[in-house]
Amino acid sequence: TPIGTRTTAAVTAASAKSERRGLMLVLSSPSGAGKSTIARHLMEQDKDIVLSVSVTTRGRRPSEIEGVHYHFIDQETFDRMRDHGDLLEWAQVHGNCYGTPKAPVEKALSSGLDVLFDIDWQGADQVAKAMPQDLVRIFVLPPTMTELAARLERRAEDKPDVIARRLANARGEISHWRDYDYVIINKDLQTSLQKAQAILYAERMKRARTTWLEAFVEELLSEEIESGG
Ligand code: 5GP
């Protein structure tokens, strides 16, 4: 399944299930720690979570698709969206502007879907202030800094100076790890994916999030027990 098949923009079809308010799952990490891969796999294996597609002023990488990985926009459009309050959060990262369009997120949440965010700590911070009760934050760490550098170079989609800048910024990003609810050290992708899934499943079952349980338990207790079973 390509990453773009279930983004917040494609929510209409699923809007029947509103008995549960969706949760917001934020994945943050320094560039190259494997967060995007974990996000993509989570999406592939779970139909109740959609990806929030950010807007960015960064140039498109060869492998990226408009509307799937990002909406690539110019600075003027970005400023207009921000000033109109169209962004749930926004931040400057590695010299470019990134932001989360608000409307698709609200639509997904109110139709009972979970929303996955690939945003940095500044964005996570803003979302935490705006909607604390719906938020679950996961930070992904590389096993070693050497491995992080190697992954950035292996990706080979960015120019050397861009890679150097991202590596230099990594330490600063990692320093925010304490703001997160969960930390995954991404040594092995399969294991990290299982961990992310376990977090998602457990968070969904939190009593405070399952408002439909009231009705379920009421019905359970009012049930006549059939004898002879
Ligand atoms: P990249 O340029 O590698 O796609 O992303 C750079 C960083 O920006 C990543 O850490 C990513 O999580 C973050 N990012 C992407 N979209 C957003 C967004 O909408 N808001 C914020 N705050 N950060 C974002």
mmCIF file of C-alpha atoms and ligand atoms in Angstrom:
data_model
loop_
_atom_site.group_PDB
_atom_site.id
_atom_site.type_symbol
_atom_site.label_atom_id
_atom_site.label_comp_id
_atom_site.label_asym_id
_atom_site.label_seq_id
_atom_site.Cartn_x
_atom_site.Cartn_y
_atom_site.Cartn_z
ATOM 1 C CA THR A 1 0.000 0.000 0.000
ATOM 2 C CA PRO A 2 1.503 3.352 -0.907
ATOM 3 C CA ILE A 3 1.735 5.803 1.945
ATOM 4 C CA GLY A 4 -0.839 8.176 0.497
ATOM 5 C CA THR A 5 -3.854 5.916 0.457
ATOM 6 C CA ARG A 6 -5.188 6.957 3.826
ATOM 7 C CA THR A 7 -4.414 10.534 4.621
ATOM 8 C CA THR A 8 -6.590 12.940 6.549
ATOM 9 C CA ALA A 9 -7.895 14.223 3.234
ATOM 10 C CA ALA A 10 -9.527 10.878 2.468
ATOM 11 C CA VAL A 11 -11.627 10.659 5.574
ATOM 12 C CA THR A 12 -15.187 11.065 4.309
ATOM 13 C CA ALA A 13 -15.730 7.389 3.600
ATOM 14 C CA ALA A 14 -14.992 6.377 7.150
ATOM 15 C CA SER A 15 -17.038 8.982 8.965
ATOM 16 C CA ALA A 16 -19.771 6.643 10.221
ATOM 17 C CA LYS A 17 -17.938 5.519 13.331
ATOM 18 C CA SER A 18 -18.205 8.462 15.663
ATOM 19 C CA GLU A 19 -18.691 6.588 18.942
ATOM 20 C CA ARG A 20 -15.030 7.094 19.736
ATOM 21 C CA ARG A 21 -13.062 10.287 19.575
ATOM 22 C CA GLY A 22 -9.826 9.506 17.799
ATOM 23 C CA LEU A 23 -6.452 10.055 19.338
ATOM 24 C CA MET A 24 -3.510 11.978 18.000
ATOM 25 C CA LEU A 25 -0.330 9.973 17.782
ATOM 26 C CA VAL A 26 2.769 12.106 17.399
ATOM 27 C CA LEU A 27 6.010 10.517 16.224
ATOM 28 C CA SER A 28 9.091 12.686 16.556
ATOM 29 C CA SER A 29 12.760 11.952 16.062
ATOM 30 C CA PRO A 30 15.874 13.474 14.618
ATOM 31 C CA SER A 31 16.080 13.133 10.827
ATOM 32 C CA GLY A 32 17.138 9.640 9.873
ATOM 33 C CA ALA A 33 16.096 7.796 13.032
ATOM 34 C CA GLY A 34 13.483 5.852 11.073
ATOM 35 C CA LYS A 35 10.315 7.608 12.185
ATOM 36 C CA SER A 36 8.814 7.898 8.702
ATOM 37 C CA THR A 37 9.289 4.189 8.065
ATOM 38 C CA ILE A 38 7.587 3.332 11.346
ATOM 39 C CA ALA A 39 4.763 5.733 10.492
ATOM 40 C CA ARG A 40 4.272 4.158 7.075
ATOM 41 C CA HIS A 41 4.121 0.637 8.464
ATOM 42 C CA LEU A 42 1.702 1.628 11.199
ATOM 43 C CA MET A 43 -0.600 3.024 8.536
ATOM 44 C CA GLU A 44 -0.342 -0.064 6.379
ATOM 45 C CA GLN A 45 -1.317 -2.364 9.212
ATOM 46 C CA ASP A 46 -4.128 -0.399 10.757
ATOM 47 C CA LYS A 47 -7.088 1.004 8.915
ATOM 48 C CA ASP A 48 -8.267 3.263 11.733
ATOM 49 C CA ILE A 49 -5.331 5.616 11.633
ATOM 50 C CA VAL A 50 -4.711 8.267 8.987
ATOM 51 C CA LEU A 51 -1.646 10.377 8.344
ATOM 52 C CA SER A 52 -1.717 14.128 8.701
ATOM 53 C CA VAL A 53 -0.137 15.611 5.592
ATOM 54 C CA SER A 54 1.784 18.748 6.501
ATOM 55 C CA VAL A 55 2.420 21.804 4.410
ATOM 56 C CA THR A 56 6.047 22.767 3.916
ATOM 57 C CA THR A 57 8.133 25.398 2.175
ATOM 58 C CA ARG A 58 10.926 22.834 1.706
ATOM 59 C CA GLY A 59 11.638 21.708 -1.845
ATOM 60 C CA ARG A 60 10.312 18.321 -2.908
ATOM 61 C CA ARG A 61 12.716 15.374 -2.840
ATOM 62 C CA PRO A 62 12.785 13.211 -5.965
ATOM 63 C CA SER A 63 10.906 10.375 -4.268
ATOM 64 C CA GLU A 64 8.212 12.580 -2.760
ATOM 65 C CA ILE A 65 4.708 13.066 -4.078
ATOM 66 C CA GLU A 66 2.688 16.258 -3.681
ATOM 67 C CA GLY A 67 -0.269 15.691 -1.371
ATOM 68 C CA VAL A 68 1.100 12.374 -0.145
ATOM 69 C CA HIS A 69 4.294 13.206 1.713
ATOM 70 C CA TYR A 70 3.628 16.928 1.954
ATOM 71 C CA HIS A 71 1.782 19.758 0.351
ATOM 72 C CA PHE A 72 4.667 21.749 -1.077
ATOM 73 C CA ILE A 73 3.815 25.434 -0.874
ATOM 74 C CA ASP A 74 5.620 28.759 -1.115
ATOM 75 C CA GLN A 75 6.383 31.035 1.825
ATOM 76 C CA GLU A 76 3.586 33.449 0.950
ATOM 77 C CA THR A 77 0.953 30.702 1.002
ATOM 78 C CA PHE A 78 2.397 29.381 4.241
ATOM 79 C CA ASP A 79 2.246 32.790 5.913
ATOM 80 C CA ARG A 80 -1.337 33.251 4.759
ATOM 81 C CA MET A 81 -2.446 29.884 6.172
ATOM 82 C CA ARG A 82 -0.692 30.582 9.457
ATOM 83 C CA ASP A 83 -2.166 34.078 9.760
ATOM 84 C CA HIS A 84 -5.680 32.774 8.992
ATOM 85 C CA GLY A 85 -5.395 30.248 11.802
ATOM 86 C CA ASP A 86 -5.540 27.343 9.354
ATOM 87 C CA LEU A 87 -2.631 25.557 11.035
ATOM 88 C CA LEU A 88 -2.960 23.449 14.160
ATOM 89 C CA GLU A 89 0.743 24.003 14.802
ATOM 90 C CA TRP A 90 3.739 25.148 12.812
ATOM 91 C CA ALA A 91 7.479 25.414 13.202
ATOM 92 C CA GLN A 92 10.697 26.214 11.462
ATOM 93 C CA VAL A 93 12.868 23.115 11.099
ATOM 94 C CA HIS A 94 16.274 22.978 9.382
ATOM 95 C CA GLY A 95 15.557 26.411 7.879
ATOM 96 C CA ASN A 96 12.176 25.600 6.319
ATOM 97 C CA CYS A 97 8.613 26.122 7.521
ATOM 98 C CA TYR A 98 6.347 23.171 8.288
ATOM 99 C CA GLY A 99 2.777 23.160 9.518
ATOM 100 C CA THR A 100 -0.228 20.924 10.138
ATOM 101 C CA PRO A 101 -3.468 21.922 8.403
ATOM 102 C CA LYS A 102 -6.165 22.025 11.077
ATOM 103 C CA ALA A 103 -9.398 21.155 9.281
ATOM 104 C CA PRO A 104 -8.544 17.637 8.052
ATOM 105 C CA VAL A 105 -7.331 16.673 11.524
ATOM 106 C CA GLU A 106 -10.509 17.791 13.238
ATOM 107 C CA LYS A 107 -12.596 16.008 10.660
ATOM 108 C CA ALA A 108 -10.713 12.743 11.114
ATOM 109 C CA LEU A 109 -10.841 12.892 14.897
ATOM 110 C CA SER A 110 -14.536 13.605 15.054
ATOM 111 C CA SER A 111 -15.251 10.663 12.773
ATOM 112 C CA GLY A 112 -13.468 8.357 15.205
ATOM 113 C CA LEU A 113 -10.231 7.945 13.299
ATOM 114 C CA ASP A 114 -6.825 8.293 14.865
ATOM 115 C CA VAL A 115 -4.372 10.712 13.317
ATOM 116 C CA LEU A 116 -0.660 10.122 12.990
ATOM 117 C CA PHE A 117 1.681 13.119 12.974
ATOM 118 C CA ASP A 118 5.261 13.148 11.810
ATOM 119 C CA ILE A 119 6.186 16.467 13.410
ATOM 120 C CA ASP A 120 9.055 17.821 15.459
ATOM 121 C CA TRP A 121 9.144 18.627 19.190
ATOM 122 C CA GLN A 122 8.038 22.222 18.637
ATOM 123 C CA GLY A 123 4.895 21.018 16.896
ATOM 124 C CA ALA A 124 4.273 18.329 19.507
ATOM 125 C CA ASP A 125 4.527 21.007 22.168
ATOM 126 C CA GLN A 126 1.912 23.190 20.510
ATOM 127 C CA VAL A 127 -0.497 20.306 19.981
ATOM 128 C CA ALA A 128 -0.013 19.301 23.625
ATOM 129 C CA LYS A 129 -1.128 22.754 24.701
ATOM 130 C CA ALA A 130 -4.090 22.872 22.311
ATOM 131 C CA MET A 131 -5.477 19.340 22.723
ATOM 132 C CA PRO A 132 -3.764 17.585 25.649
ATOM 133 C CA GLN A 133 -6.405 14.926 26.251
ATOM 134 C CA ASP A 134 -6.221 13.480 22.730
ATOM 135 C CA LEU A 135 -2.457 13.374 22.437
ATOM 136 C CA VAL A 136 0.032 10.520 22.672
ATOM 137 C CA ARG A 137 3.673 11.348 22.015
ATOM 138 C CA ILE A 138 6.334 8.875 20.920
ATOM 139 C CA PHE A 139 9.975 9.778 20.453
ATOM 140 C CA VAL A 140 12.145 7.611 18.225
ATOM 141 C CA LEU A 141 15.863 7.463 19.039
ATOM 142 C CA PRO A 142 18.625 6.020 16.862
ATOM 143 C CA PRO A 143 20.694 3.280 18.556
ATOM 144 C CA THR A 144 23.892 5.321 18.034
ATOM 145 C CA MET A 145 24.849 8.660 16.477
ATOM 146 C CA THR A 146 27.051 6.780 14.010
ATOM 147 C CA GLU A 147 24.034 4.805 12.835
ATOM 148 C CA LEU A 148 22.023 8.018 12.496
ATOM 149 C CA ALA A 149 24.706 9.556 10.278
ATOM 150 C CA ALA A 150 24.883 6.378 8.201
ATOM 151 C CA ARG A 151 21.115 6.347 7.656
ATOM 152 C CA LEU A 152 21.084 9.975 6.569
ATOM 153 C CA GLU A 153 23.804 9.245 4.034
ATOM 154 C CA ARG A 154 22.184 6.037 2.834
ATOM 155 C CA ARG A 155 18.985 7.924 2.088
ATOM 156 C CA ALA A 156 21.144 10.014 -0.252
ATOM 157 C CA GLU A 157 18.293 12.253 -1.245
ATOM 158 C CA ASP A 158 19.677 15.357 0.369
ATOM 159 C CA LYS A 159 22.782 17.293 -0.580
ATOM 160 C CA PRO A 160 25.863 16.867 1.689
ATOM 161 C CA ASP A 161 25.421 20.291 3.307
ATOM 162 C CA VAL A 162 21.771 19.500 4.081
ATOM 163 C CA ILE A 163 22.784 16.185 5.635
ATOM 164 C CA ALA A 164 25.455 17.925 7.716
ATOM 165 C CA ARG A 165 22.934 20.456 8.952
ATOM 166 C CA ARG A 166 20.449 17.757 9.933
ATOM 167 C CA LEU A 167 23.096 15.823 11.797
ATOM 168 C CA ALA A 168 24.158 18.960 13.633
ATOM 169 C CA ASN A 169 20.525 19.609 14.616
ATOM 170 C CA ALA A 170 19.977 16.047 15.814
ATOM 171 C CA ARG A 171 21.492 16.592 19.256
ATOM 172 C CA GLY A 172 19.186 19.535 19.888
ATOM 173 C CA GLU A 173 16.137 17.527 18.854
ATOM 174 C CA ILE A 174 17.117 14.545 20.976
ATOM 175 C CA SER A 175 17.427 16.827 24.011
ATOM 176 C CA HIS A 176 13.598 17.077 24.057
ATOM 177 C CA TRP A 177 13.029 13.364 24.602
ATOM 178 C CA ARG A 178 11.671 13.888 28.118
ATOM 179 C CA ASP A 179 8.591 15.679 26.782
ATOM 180 C CA TYR A 180 7.330 12.424 25.268
ATOM 181 C CA ASP A 181 5.099 9.716 26.718
ATOM 182 C CA TYR A 182 7.032 6.864 25.103
ATOM 183 C CA VAL A 183 10.523 6.363 23.715
ATOM 184 C CA ILE A 184 11.419 3.762 21.104
ATOM 185 C CA ILE A 185 15.075 3.029 20.399
ATOM 186 C CA ASN A 186 14.975 2.049 16.752
ATOM 187 C CA LYS A 187 17.546 -0.694 16.502
ATOM 188 C CA ASP A 188 15.468 -3.143 14.544
ATOM 189 C CA LEU A 189 12.568 -1.927 12.411
ATOM 190 C CA GLN A 190 10.283 -4.906 13.012
ATOM 191 C CA THR A 191 10.639 -4.649 16.779
ATOM 192 C CA SER A 192 10.137 -0.886 16.730
ATOM 193 C CA LEU A 193 7.011 -1.294 14.673
ATOM 194 C CA GLN A 194 5.616 -3.824 17.146
ATOM 195 C CA LYS A 195 6.313 -1.402 19.962
ATOM 196 C CA ALA A 196 4.561 1.449 18.191
ATOM 197 C CA GLN A 197 1.560 -0.786 17.539
ATOM 198 C CA ALA A 198 1.411 -1.894 21.154
ATOM 199 C CA ILE A 199 1.359 1.735 22.241
ATOM 200 C CA LEU A 200 -1.417 2.558 19.795
ATOM 201 C CA TYR A 201 -3.570 -0.411 20.867
ATOM 202 C CA ALA A 202 -3.141 0.241 24.570
ATOM 203 C CA GLU A 203 -3.896 3.944 24.232
ATOM 204 C CA ARG A 204 -7.072 3.169 22.302
ATOM 205 C CA MET A 205 -8.312 1.009 25.154
ATOM 206 C CA LYS A 206 -7.859 3.666 27.797
ATOM 207 C CA ARG A 207 -11.145 3.959 29.617
ATOM 208 C CA ALA A 208 -11.298 7.715 29.284
ATOM 209 C CA ARG A 209 -11.219 7.424 25.484
ATOM 210 C CA THR A 210 -13.904 4.795 25.094
ATOM 211 C CA THR A 211 -17.089 6.733 25.792
ATOM 212 C CA TRP A 212 -19.146 3.958 24.203
ATOM 213 C CA LEU A 213 -18.243 1.688 27.146
ATOM 214 C CA GLU A 214 -20.915 3.348 29.323
ATOM 215 C CA ALA A 215 -23.626 2.066 27.015
ATOM 216 C CA PHE A 216 -21.944 -1.287 26.581
ATOM 217 C CA VAL A 217 -21.700 -1.992 30.305
ATOM 218 C CA GLU A 218 -25.257 -0.815 30.890
ATOM 219 C CA GLU A 219 -26.471 -3.271 28.295
ATOM 220 C CA LEU A 220 -24.208 -5.994 29.659
ATOM 221 C CA LEU A 221 -25.661 -5.644 33.133
ATOM 222 C CA SER A 222 -29.243 -5.534 31.953
ATOM 223 C CA GLU A 223 -28.894 -8.716 29.935
ATOM 224 C CA GLU A 224 -31.108 -11.652 30.936
ATOM 225 C CA ILE A 225 -28.921 -14.700 31.457
ATOM 226 C CA GLU A 226 -30.150 -17.618 29.407
ATOM 227 C CA SER A 227 -30.261 -20.757 31.505
ATOM 228 C CA GLY A 228 -29.044 -24.202 30.478
ATOM 229 C CA GLY A 229 -25.882 -22.894 28.862
HETATM 230 P P1 5GP B 1 11.769 16.494 6.526
HETATM 231 O O1 5GP B 1 12.257 17.736 5.853
HETATM 232 O O2 5GP B 1 12.866 15.499 6.751
HETATM 233 O O3 5GP B 1 10.603 15.885 5.806
HETATM 234 O O4 5GP B 1 11.243 16.906 7.948
HETATM 235 C C1 5GP B 1 12.060 17.606 8.824
HETATM 236 C C2 5GP B 1 11.451 17.648 10.198
HETATM 237 O O5 5GP B 1 10.258 18.428 10.187
HETATM 238 C C3 5GP B 1 11.047 16.283 10.728
HETATM 239 O O6 5GP B 1 11.529 16.179 12.062
HETATM 240 C C4 5GP B 1 9.555 16.298 10.711
HETATM 241 O O7 5GP B 1 9.014 15.525 11.759
HETATM 242 C C5 5GP B 1 9.261 17.762 10.909
HETATM 243 N N1 5GP B 1 7.933 18.128 10.401
HETATM 244 C C6 5GP B 1 7.327 17.699 9.281
HETATM 245 N N2 5GP B 1 6.114 18.239 9.147
HETATM 246 C C7 5GP B 1 5.929 19.024 10.224
HETATM 247 C C8 5GP B 1 4.850 19.848 10.681
HETATM 248 O O8 5GP B 1 3.794 19.968 10.072
HETATM 249 N N3 5GP B 1 5.045 20.528 11.846
HETATM 250 C C9 5GP B 1 6.188 20.418 12.563
HETATM 251 N N4 5GP B 1 6.259 21.105 13.707
HETATM 252 N N5 5GP B 1 7.223 19.665 12.171
HETATM 253 C C10 5GP B 1 7.099 18.971 11.021
#
